[in-house]
mmCIF file of N, CA and C in Angstrom:
data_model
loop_
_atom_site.group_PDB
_atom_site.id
_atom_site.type_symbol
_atom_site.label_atom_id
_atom_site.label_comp_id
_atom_site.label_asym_id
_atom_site.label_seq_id
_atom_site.Cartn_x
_atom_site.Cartn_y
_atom_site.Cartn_z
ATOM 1 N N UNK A 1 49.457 -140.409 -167.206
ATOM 2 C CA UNK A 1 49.320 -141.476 -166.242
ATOM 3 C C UNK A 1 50.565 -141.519 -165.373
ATOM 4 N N UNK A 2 50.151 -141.672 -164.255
ATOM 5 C CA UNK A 2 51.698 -141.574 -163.379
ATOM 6 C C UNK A 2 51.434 -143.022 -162.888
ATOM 7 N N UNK A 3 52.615 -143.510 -163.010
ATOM 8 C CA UNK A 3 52.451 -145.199 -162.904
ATOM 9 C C UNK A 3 54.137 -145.567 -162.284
ATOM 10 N N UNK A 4 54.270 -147.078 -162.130
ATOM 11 C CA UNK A 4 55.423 -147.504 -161.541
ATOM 12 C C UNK A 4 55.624 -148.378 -162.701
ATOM 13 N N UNK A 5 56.522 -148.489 -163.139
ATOM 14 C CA UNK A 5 57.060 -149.322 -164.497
ATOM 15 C C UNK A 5 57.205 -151.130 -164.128
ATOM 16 N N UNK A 6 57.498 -150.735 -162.668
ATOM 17 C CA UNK A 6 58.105 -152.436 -162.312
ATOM 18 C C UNK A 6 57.010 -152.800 -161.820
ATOM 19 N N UNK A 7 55.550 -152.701 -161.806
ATOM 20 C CA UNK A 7 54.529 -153.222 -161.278
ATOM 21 C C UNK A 7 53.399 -152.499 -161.448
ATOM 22 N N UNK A 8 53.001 -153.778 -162.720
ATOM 23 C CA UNK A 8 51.931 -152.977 -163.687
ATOM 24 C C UNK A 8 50.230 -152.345 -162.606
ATOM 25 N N UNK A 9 50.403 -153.400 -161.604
ATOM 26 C CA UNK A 9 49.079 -153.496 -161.012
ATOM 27 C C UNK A 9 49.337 -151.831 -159.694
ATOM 28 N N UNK A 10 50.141 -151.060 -159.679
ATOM 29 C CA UNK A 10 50.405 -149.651 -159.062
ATOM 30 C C UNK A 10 50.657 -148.518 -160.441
ATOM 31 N N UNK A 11 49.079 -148.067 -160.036
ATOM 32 C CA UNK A 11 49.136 -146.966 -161.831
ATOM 33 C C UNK A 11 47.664 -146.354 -161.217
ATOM 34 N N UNK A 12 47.905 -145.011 -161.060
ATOM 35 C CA UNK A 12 46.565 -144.517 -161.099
ATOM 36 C C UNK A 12 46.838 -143.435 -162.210
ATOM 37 N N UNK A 13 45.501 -143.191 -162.786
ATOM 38 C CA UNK A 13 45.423 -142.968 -164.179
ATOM 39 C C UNK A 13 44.806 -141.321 -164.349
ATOM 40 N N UNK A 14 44.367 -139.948 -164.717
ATOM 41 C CA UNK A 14 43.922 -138.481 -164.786
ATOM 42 C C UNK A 14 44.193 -138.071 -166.270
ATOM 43 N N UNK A 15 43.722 -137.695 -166.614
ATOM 44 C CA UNK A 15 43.919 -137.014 -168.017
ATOM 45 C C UNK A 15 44.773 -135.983 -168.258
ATOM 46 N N UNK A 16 45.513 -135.713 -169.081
ATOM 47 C CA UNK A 16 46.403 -134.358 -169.059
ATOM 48 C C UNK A 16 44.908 -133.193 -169.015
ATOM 49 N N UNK A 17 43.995 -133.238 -169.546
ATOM 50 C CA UNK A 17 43.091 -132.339 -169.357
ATOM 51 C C UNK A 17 42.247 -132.250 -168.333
ATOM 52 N N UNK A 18 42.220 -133.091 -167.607
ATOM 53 C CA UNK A 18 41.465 -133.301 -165.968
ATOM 54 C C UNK A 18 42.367 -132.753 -164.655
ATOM 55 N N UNK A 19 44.113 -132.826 -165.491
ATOM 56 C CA UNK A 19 44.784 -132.362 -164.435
ATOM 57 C C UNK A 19 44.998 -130.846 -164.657
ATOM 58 N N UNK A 20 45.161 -130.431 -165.591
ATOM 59 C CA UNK A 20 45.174 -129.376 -166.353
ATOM 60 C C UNK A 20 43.973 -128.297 -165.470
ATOM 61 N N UNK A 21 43.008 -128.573 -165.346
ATOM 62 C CA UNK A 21 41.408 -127.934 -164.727
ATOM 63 C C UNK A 21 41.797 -128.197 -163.150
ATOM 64 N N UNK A 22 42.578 -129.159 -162.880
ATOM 65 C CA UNK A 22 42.110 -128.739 -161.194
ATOM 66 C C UNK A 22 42.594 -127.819 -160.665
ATOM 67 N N UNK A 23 42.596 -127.590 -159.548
ATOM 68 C CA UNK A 23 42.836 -126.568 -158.597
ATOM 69 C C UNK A 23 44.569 -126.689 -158.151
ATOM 70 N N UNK A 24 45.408 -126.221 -157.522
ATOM 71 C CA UNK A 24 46.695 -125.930 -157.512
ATOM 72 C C UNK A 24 46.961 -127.115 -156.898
ATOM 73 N N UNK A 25 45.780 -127.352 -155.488
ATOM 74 C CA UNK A 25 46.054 -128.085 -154.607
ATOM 75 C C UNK A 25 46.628 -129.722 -154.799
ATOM 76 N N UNK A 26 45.366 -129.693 -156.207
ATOM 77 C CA UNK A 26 45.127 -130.915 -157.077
ATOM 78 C C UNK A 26 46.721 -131.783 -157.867
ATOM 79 N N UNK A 27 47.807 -130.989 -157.606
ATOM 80 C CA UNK A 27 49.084 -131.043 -158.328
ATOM 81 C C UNK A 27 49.815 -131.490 -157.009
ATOM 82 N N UNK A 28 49.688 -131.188 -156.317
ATOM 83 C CA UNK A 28 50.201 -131.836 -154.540
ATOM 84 C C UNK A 28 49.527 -132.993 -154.129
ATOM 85 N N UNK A 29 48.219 -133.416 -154.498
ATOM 86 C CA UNK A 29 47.813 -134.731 -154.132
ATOM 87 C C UNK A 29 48.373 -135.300 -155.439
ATOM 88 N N UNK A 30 48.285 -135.293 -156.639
ATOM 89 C CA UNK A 30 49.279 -136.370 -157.676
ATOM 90 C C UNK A 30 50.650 -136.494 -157.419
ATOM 91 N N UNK A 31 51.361 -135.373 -156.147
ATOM 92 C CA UNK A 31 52.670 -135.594 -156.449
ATOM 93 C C UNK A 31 52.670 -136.574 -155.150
ATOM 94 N N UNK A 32 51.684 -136.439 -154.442
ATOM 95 C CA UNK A 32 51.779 -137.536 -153.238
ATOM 96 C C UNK A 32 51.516 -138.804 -153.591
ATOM 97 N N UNK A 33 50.810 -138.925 -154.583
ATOM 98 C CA UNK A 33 50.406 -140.043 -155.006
ATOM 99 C C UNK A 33 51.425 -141.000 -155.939
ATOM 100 N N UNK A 34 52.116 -140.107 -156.219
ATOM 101 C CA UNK A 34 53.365 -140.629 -157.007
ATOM 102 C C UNK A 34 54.404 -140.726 -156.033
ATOM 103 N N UNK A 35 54.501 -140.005 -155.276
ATOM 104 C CA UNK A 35 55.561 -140.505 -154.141
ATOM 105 C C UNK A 35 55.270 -141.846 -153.794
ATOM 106 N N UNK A 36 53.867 -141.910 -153.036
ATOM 107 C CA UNK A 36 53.012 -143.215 -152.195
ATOM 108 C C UNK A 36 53.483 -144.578 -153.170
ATOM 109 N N UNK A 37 53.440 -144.218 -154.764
ATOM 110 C CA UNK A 37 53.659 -145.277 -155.924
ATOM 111 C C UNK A 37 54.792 -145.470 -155.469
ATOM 112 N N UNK A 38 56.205 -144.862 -155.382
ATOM 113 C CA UNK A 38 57.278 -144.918 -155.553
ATOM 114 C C UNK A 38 57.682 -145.684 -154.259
ATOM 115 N N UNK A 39 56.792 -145.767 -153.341
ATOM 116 C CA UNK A 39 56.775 -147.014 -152.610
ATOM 117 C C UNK A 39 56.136 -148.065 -152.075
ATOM 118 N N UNK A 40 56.154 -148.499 -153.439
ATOM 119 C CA UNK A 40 54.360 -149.816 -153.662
ATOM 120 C C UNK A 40 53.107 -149.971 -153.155
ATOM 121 N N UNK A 41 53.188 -148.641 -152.884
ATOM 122 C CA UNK A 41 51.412 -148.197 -152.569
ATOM 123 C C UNK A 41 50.681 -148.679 -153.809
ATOM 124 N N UNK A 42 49.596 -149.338 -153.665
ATOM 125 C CA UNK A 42 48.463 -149.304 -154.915
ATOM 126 C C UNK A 42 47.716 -148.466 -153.938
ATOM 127 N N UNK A 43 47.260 -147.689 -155.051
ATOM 128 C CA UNK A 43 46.184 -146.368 -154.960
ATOM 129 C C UNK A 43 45.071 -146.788 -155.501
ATOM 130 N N UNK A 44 43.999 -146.803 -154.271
ATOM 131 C CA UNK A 44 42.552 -147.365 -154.287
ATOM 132 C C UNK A 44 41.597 -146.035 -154.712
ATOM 133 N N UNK A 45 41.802 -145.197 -154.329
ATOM 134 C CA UNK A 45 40.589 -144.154 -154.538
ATOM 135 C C UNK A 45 41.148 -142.819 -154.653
ATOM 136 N N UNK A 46 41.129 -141.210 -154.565
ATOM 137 C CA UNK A 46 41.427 -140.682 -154.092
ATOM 138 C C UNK A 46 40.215 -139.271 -153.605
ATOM 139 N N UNK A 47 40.274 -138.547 -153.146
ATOM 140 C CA UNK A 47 39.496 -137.445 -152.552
ATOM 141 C C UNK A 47 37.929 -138.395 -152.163
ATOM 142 N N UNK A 48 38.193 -139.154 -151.367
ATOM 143 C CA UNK A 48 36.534 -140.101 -151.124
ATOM 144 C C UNK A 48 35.594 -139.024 -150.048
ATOM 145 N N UNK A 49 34.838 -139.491 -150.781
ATOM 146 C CA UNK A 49 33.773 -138.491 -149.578
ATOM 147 C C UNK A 49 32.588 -139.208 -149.412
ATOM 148 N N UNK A 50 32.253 -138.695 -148.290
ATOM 149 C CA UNK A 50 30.612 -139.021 -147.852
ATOM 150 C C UNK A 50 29.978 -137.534 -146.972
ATOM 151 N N UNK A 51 28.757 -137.776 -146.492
ATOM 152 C CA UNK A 51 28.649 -136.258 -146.229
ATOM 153 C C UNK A 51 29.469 -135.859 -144.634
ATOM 154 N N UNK A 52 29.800 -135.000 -144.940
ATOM 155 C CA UNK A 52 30.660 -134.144 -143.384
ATOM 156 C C UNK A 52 32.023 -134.489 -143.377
ATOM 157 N N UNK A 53 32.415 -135.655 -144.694
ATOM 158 C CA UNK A 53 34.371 -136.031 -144.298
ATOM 159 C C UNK A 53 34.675 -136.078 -145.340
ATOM 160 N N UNK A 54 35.789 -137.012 -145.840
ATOM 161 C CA UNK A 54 36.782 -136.822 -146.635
ATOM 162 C C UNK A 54 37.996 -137.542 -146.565
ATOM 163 N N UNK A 55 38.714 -138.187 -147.139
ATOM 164 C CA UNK A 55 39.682 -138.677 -147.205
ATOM 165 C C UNK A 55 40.631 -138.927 -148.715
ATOM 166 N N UNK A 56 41.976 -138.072 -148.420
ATOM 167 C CA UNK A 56 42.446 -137.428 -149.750
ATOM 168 C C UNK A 56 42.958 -139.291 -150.666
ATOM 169 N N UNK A 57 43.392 -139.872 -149.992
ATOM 170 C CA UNK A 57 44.096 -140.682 -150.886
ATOM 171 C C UNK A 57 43.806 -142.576 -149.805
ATOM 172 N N UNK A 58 43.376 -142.901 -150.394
ATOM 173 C CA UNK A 58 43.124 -144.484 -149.597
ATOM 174 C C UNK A 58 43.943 -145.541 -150.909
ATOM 175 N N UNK A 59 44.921 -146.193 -150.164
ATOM 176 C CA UNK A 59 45.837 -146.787 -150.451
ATOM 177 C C UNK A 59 45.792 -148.400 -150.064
ATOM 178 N N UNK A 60 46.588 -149.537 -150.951
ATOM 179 C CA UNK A 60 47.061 -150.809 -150.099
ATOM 180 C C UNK A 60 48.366 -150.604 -150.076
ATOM 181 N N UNK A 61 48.980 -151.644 -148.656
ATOM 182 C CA UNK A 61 50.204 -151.364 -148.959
ATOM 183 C C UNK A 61 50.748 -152.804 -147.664
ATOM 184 N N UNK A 62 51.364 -153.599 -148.095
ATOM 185 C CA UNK A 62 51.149 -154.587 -146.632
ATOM 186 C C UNK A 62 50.184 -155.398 -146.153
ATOM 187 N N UNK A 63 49.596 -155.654 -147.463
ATOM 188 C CA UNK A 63 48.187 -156.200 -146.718
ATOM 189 C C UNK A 63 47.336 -155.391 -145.853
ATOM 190 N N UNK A 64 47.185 -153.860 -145.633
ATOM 191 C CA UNK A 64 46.610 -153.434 -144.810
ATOM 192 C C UNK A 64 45.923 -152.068 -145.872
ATOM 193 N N UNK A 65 44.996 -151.670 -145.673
ATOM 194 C CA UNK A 65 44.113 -150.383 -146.503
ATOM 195 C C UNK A 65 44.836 -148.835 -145.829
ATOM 196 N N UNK A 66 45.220 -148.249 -145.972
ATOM 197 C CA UNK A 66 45.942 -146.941 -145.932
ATOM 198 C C UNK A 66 44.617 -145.666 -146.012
ATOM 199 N N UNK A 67 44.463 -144.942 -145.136
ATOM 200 C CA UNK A 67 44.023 -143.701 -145.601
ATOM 201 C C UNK A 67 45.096 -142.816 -145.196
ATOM 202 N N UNK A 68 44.998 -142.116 -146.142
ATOM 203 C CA UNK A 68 46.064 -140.693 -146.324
ATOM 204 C C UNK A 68 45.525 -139.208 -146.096
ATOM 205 N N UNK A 69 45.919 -138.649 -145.405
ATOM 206 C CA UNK A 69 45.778 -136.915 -145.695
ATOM 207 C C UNK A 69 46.953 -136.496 -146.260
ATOM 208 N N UNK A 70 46.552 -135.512 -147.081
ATOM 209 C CA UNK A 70 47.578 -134.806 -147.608
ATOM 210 C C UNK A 70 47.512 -132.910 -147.539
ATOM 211 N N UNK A 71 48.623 -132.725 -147.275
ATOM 212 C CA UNK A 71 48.398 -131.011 -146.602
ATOM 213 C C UNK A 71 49.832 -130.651 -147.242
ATOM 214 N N UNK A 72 49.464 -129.218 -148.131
ATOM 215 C CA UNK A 72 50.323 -128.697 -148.690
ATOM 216 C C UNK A 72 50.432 -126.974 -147.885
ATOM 217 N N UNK A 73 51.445 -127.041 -147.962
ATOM 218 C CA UNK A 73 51.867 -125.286 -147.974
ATOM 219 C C UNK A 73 53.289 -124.742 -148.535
ATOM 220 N N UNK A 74 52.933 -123.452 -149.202
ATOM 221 C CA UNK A 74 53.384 -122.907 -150.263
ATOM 222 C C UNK A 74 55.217 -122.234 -149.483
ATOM 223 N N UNK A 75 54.771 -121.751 -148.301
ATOM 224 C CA UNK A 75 55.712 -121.550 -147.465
ATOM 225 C C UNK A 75 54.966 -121.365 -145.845
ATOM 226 N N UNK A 76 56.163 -120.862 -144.994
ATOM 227 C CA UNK A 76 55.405 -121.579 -143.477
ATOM 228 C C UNK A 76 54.782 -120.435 -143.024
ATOM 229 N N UNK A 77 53.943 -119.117 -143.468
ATOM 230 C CA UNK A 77 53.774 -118.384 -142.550
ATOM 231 C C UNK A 77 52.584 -118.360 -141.932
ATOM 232 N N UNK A 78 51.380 -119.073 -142.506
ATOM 233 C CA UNK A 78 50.592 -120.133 -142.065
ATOM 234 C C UNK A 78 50.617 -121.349 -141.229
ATOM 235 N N UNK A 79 52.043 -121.418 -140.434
ATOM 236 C CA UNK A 79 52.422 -122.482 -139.965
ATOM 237 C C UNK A 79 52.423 -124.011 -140.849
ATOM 238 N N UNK A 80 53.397 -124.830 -140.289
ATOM 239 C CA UNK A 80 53.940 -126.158 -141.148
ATOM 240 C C UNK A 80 52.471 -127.074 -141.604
ATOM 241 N N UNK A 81 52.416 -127.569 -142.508
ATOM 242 C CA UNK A 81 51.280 -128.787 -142.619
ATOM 243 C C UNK A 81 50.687 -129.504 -141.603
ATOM 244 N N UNK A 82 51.595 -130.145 -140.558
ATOM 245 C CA UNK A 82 51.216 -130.896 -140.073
ATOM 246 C C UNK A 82 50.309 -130.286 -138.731
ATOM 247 N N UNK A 83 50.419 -128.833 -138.281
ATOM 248 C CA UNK A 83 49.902 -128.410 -137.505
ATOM 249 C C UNK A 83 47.959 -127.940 -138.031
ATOM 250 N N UNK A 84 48.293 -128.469 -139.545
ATOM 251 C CA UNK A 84 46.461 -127.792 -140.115
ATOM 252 C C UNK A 84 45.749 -129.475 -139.802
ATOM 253 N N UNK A 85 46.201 -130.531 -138.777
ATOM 254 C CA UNK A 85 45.400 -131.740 -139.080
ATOM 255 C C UNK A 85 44.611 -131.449 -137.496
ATOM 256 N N UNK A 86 43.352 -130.518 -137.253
ATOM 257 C CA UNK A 86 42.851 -130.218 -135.962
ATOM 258 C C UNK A 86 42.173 -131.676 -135.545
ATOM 259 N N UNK A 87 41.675 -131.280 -134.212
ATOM 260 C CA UNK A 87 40.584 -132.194 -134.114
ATOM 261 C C UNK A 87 39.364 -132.881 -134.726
ATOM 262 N N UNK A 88 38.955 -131.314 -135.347
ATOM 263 C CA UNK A 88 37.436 -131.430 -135.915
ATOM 264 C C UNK A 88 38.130 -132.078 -137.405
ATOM 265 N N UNK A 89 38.982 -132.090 -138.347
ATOM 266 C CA UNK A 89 39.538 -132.644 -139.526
ATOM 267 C C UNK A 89 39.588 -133.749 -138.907
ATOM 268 N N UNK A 90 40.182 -134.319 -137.770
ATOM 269 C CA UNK A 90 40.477 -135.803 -137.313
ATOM 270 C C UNK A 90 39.334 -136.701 -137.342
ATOM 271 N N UNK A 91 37.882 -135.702 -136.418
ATOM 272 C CA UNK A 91 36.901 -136.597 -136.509
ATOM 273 C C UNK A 91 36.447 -136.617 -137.848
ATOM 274 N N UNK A 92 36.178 -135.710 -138.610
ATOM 275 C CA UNK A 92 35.718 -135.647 -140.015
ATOM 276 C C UNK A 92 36.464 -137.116 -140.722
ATOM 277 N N UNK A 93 37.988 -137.211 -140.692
ATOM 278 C CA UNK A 93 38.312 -138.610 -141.021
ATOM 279 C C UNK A 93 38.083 -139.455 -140.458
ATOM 280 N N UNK A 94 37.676 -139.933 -139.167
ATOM 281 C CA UNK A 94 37.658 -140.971 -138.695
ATOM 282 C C UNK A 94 36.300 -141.298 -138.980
ATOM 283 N N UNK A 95 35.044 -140.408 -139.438
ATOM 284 C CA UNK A 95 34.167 -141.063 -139.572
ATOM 285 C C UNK A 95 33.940 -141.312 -140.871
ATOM 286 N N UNK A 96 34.738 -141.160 -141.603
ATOM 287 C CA UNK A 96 34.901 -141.480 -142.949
ATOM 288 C C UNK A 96 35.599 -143.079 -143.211
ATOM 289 N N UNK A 97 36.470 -143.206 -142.504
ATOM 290 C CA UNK A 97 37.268 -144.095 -142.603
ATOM 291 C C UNK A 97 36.378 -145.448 -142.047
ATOM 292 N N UNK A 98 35.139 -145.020 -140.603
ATOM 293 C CA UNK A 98 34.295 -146.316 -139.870
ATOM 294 C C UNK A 98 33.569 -145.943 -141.132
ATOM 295 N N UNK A 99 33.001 -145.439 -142.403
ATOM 296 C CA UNK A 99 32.232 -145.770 -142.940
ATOM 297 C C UNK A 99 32.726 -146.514 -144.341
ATOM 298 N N UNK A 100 33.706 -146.783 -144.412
ATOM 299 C CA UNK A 100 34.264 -147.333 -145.828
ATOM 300 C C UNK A 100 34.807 -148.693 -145.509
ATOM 301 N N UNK A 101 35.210 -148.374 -144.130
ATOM 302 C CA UNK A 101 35.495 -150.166 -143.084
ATOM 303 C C UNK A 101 34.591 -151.058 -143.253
ATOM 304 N N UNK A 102 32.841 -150.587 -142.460
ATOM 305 C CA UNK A 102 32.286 -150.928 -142.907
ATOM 306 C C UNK A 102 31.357 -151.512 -143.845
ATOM 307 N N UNK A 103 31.352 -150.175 -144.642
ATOM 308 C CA UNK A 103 31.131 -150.626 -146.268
ATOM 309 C C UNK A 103 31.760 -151.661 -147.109
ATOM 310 N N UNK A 104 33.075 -151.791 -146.686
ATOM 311 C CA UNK A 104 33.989 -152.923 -147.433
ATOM 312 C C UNK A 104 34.364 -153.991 -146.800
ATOM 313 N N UNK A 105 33.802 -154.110 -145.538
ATOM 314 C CA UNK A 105 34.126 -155.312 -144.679
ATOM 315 C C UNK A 105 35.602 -155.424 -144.252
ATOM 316 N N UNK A 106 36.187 -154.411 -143.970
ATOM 317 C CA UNK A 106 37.826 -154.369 -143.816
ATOM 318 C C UNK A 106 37.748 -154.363 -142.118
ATOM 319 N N UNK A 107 38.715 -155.141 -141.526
ATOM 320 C CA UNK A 107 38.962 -155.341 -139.753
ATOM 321 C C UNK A 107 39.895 -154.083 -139.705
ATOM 322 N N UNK A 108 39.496 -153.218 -138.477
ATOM 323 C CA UNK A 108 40.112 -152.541 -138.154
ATOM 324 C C UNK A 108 41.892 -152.787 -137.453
ATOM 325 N N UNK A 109 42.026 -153.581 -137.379
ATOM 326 C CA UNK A 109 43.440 -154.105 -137.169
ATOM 327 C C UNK A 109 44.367 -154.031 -138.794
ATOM 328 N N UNK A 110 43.369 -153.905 -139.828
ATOM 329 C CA UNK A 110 43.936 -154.228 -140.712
ATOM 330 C C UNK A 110 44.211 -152.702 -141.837
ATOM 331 N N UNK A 111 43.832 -151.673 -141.034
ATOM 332 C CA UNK A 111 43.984 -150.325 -141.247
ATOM 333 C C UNK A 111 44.380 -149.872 -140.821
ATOM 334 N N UNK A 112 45.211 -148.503 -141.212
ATOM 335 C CA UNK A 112 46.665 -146.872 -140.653
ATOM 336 C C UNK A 112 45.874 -145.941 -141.416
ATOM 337 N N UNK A 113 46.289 -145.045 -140.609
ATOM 338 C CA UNK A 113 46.265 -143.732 -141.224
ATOM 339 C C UNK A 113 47.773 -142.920 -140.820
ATOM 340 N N UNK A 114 47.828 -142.515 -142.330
ATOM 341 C CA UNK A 114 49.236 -141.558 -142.696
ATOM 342 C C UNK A 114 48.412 -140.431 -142.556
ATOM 343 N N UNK A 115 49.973 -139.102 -142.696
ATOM 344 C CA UNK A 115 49.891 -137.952 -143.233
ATOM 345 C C UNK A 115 50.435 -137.314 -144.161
ATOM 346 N N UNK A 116 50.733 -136.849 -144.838
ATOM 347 C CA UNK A 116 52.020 -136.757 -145.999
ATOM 348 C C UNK A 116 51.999 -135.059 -145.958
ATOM 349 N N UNK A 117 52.778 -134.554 -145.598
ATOM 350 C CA UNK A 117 52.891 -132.792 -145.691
ATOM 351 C C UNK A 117 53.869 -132.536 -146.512
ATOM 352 N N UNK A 118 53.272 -131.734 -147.470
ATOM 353 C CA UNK A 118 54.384 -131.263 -148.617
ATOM 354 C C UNK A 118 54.647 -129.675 -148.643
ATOM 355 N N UNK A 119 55.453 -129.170 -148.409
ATOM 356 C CA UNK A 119 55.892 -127.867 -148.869
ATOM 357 C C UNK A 119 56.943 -127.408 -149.761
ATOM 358 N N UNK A 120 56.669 -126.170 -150.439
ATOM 359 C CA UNK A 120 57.755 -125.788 -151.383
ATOM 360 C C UNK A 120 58.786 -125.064 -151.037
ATOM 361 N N UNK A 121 60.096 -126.142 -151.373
ATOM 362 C CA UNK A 121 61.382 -124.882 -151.285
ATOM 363 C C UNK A 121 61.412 -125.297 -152.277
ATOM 364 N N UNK A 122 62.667 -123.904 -152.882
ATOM 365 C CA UNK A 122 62.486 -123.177 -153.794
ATOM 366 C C UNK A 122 62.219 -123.867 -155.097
ATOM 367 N N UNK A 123 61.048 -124.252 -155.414
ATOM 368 C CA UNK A 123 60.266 -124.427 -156.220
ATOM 369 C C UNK A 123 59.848 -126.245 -156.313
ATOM 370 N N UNK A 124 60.410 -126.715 -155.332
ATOM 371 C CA UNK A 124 60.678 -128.359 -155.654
ATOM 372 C C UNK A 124 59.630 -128.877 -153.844
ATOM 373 N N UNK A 125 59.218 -129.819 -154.289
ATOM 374 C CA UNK A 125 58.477 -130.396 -153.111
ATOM 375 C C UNK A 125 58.870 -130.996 -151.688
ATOM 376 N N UNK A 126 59.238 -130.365 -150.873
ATOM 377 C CA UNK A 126 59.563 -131.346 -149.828
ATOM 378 C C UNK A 126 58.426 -132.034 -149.365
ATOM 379 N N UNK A 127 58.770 -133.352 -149.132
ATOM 380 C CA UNK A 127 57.555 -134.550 -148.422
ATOM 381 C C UNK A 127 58.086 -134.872 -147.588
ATOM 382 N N UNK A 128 57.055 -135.104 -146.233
ATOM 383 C CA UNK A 128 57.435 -135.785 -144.681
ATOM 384 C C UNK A 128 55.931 -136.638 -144.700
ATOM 385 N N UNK A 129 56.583 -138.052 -144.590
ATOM 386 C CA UNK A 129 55.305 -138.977 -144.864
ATOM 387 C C UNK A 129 55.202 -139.452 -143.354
ATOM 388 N N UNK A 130 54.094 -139.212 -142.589
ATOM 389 C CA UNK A 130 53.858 -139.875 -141.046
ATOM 390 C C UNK A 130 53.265 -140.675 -140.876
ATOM 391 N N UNK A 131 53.874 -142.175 -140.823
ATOM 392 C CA UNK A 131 52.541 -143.335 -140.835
ATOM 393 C C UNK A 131 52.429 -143.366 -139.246
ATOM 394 N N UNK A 132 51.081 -144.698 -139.506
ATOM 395 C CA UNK A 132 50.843 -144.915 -137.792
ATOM 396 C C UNK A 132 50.555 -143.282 -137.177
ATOM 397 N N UNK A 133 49.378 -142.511 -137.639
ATOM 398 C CA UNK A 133 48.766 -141.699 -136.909
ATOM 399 C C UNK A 133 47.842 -141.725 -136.637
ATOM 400 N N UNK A 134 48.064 -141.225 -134.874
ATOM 401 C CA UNK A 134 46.758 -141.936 -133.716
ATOM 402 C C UNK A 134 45.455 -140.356 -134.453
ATOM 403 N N UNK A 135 44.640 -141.092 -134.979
ATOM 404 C CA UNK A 135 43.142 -140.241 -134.896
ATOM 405 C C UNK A 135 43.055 -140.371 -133.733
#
């Protein structure tokens, strides 16, 4: 369980054997997610889907609902993270995001969308967290 000690109600919870089975990628969204903790994010959901989108990590934080992308790379020769968030990924979130607004009755004034890009030097995670990004 990766949790925040000083605030029982920020704790999202995976099994050592659920984390164990995922995919590589799956170890970069828990470490974002533990970052996001480490600054009183409560973590509402993570990898939400509906058909055609996606959204890696939906958060509170401020009174306001957070959706997150999260984009890892191993090193840059693929170019940096933040250059893999295209258009067609943008709309894919944004219509994810009018459908969970809706679904939950949340005012759009009262929602952000971050980005969080993580890459590895030498062997340790760098994070660049971008709030307030215009879809």
């Amino acid at each position: 369980m990766l949790s925040n000690k000083n605030d029982p109600s920020c704790h999202f919870e995976r099994s050592e054997k659920s984390i164990s089975n995922k995919k590589t990628w799956d170890r970069w969204e828990l470490i974002a997610i533990y970052f996001l903790q480490k600054k009183w994010y409560k973590i509402i959901d993570s990898n939400y889907k509906i058909s055609g989108g996606e959204v890696d990590i939906i958060a509170n934080f401020n009174w306001k609902t957070i959706f997150i992308e999260v984009k890892y790379r191993k090193n840059l020769s693929h170019g940096i993270p933040e250059e893999s968030l295209s258009k067609t990924k943008k709309k894919n979130i944004l219509k994810v995001i009018k459908y969970y607004i809706l679904k939950n009755k949340i005012k759009e004034e009262d929602i952000r969308f971050e980005f969080i890009a993580i890459t590895e030097v030498n062997e340790k995670a760098k994070i660049n967290h971008f709030k307030d990004v215009e879809l």
